[in-house]
Short mmCIF file of C-alpha atoms in Angstrom, two decimals:
data_model
loop_
_atom_site.label_atom_id
_atom_site.label_comp_id
_atom_site.label_asym_id
_atom_site.label_seq_id
_atom_site.Cartn_x
_atom_site.Cartn_y
_atom_site.Cartn_z
CA UNK T 14 152.00 97.93 73.89
CA UNK T 15 152.28 101.30 72.23
CA UNK T 16 150.50 104.29 73.68
CA UNK T 17 149.79 107.57 71.95
CA UNK T 18 149.03 111.10 73.06
CA UNK T 19 146.64 113.02 70.80
CA UNK T 20 146.61 116.80 71.16
CA UNK T 21 143.88 118.98 69.73
CA UNK T 22 145.59 121.84 67.89
CA UNK T 23 142.85 124.37 68.63
CA UNK T 24 142.02 123.62 72.28
CA UNK T 25 145.26 121.90 73.44
CA UNK T 26 143.15 119.10 74.91
CA UNK T 27 145.23 115.94 75.46
CA UNK T 28 143.85 112.42 75.01
CA UNK T 29 145.91 109.32 75.90
CA UNK T 30 145.05 106.25 73.82
CA UNK T 31 146.44 102.83 73.04
CA UNK T 32 146.85 101.66 69.43
CA UNK T 33 143.37 100.17 68.94
CA UNK T 34 141.68 103.20 70.51
CA UNK T 35 143.74 105.45 68.23
CA UNK T 36 142.59 103.50 65.16
CA UNK T 37 138.95 103.80 66.27
CA UNK T 38 139.37 107.52 66.98
CA UNK T 39 140.94 108.12 63.57
CA UNK T 40 138.21 106.11 61.84
CA UNK T 41 135.47 108.18 63.50
CA UNK T 42 137.15 111.55 62.73
CA UNK T 43 138.64 110.47 59.41
CA UNK T 44 137.78 113.55 57.37
CA UNK T 45 139.54 116.24 59.41
CA UNK T 46 141.67 114.27 61.86
CA UNK T 47 145.10 115.58 60.81
CA UNK T 48 143.83 119.16 60.55
CA UNK T 49 142.71 119.13 64.18
CA UNK T 50 145.06 116.74 66.01
CA UNK T 51 148.73 115.94 66.41
CA UNK T 52 149.95 112.51 67.49
CA UNK T 53 152.86 111.77 69.81
CA UNK T 54 154.04 108.28 70.67
CA UNK T 55 154.55 107.61 74.38
CA UNK T 56 157.32 105.21 75.33
CA UNK T 57 156.39 103.27 78.44
CA UNK T 58 159.17 101.11 79.82
CA UNK T 59 158.45 97.76 81.34
CA UNK T 60 159.12 97.26 85.09
CA UNK T 61 161.39 94.31 84.26
CA UNK T 62 163.51 96.56 82.02
CA UNK T 63 163.81 99.11 84.82
CA UNK T 64 164.90 96.44 87.32
CA UNK T 65 167.38 94.99 84.81
CA UNK T 66 169.00 98.38 84.17
CA UNK T 67 169.11 99.12 87.91
CA UNK T 68 170.93 95.82 88.60
CA UNK T 69 173.45 96.55 85.84
CA UNK T 70 173.98 100.09 87.17
CA UNK T 71 174.56 98.89 90.74
CA UNK T 72 176.88 96.08 89.61
CA UNK T 73 178.96 98.54 87.58
CA UNK T 74 179.04 100.97 90.51
CA UNK T 75 180.30 98.26 92.86
CA UNK T 76 182.91 97.21 90.30
CA UNK T 77 184.19 100.75 89.83
CA UNK T 78 184.25 101.26 93.60
CA UNK T 79 186.26 98.05 94.06
CA UNK T 80 188.76 99.17 91.41
CA UNK T 81 189.07 102.57 93.08
CA UNK T 82 189.70 100.99 96.49
CA UNK T 83 192.25 98.62 94.98
CA UNK T 84 194.03 101.59 93.46
CA UNK T 85 194.06 103.43 96.78
CA UNK T 86 195.49 100.44 98.71
CA UNK T 87 198.36 100.00 96.24
CA UNK T 88 199.57 103.56 96.70
#
């Protein structure tokens, strides 16, 4: 799910919203929304993605370490 950070240009107040809350907020403040606020999209990674990338990183590290040790033993 996408999350958004809305920043008030005048007060620098930050509001974190999901997509439906953002649509409601924009509908309520429709007239002057873009004069008062900036929108930034927040990328939140899934825990499964983090675990997947960690497994790949550790597997590559072990593989490179094994190649390095193999190189050292041949010398």
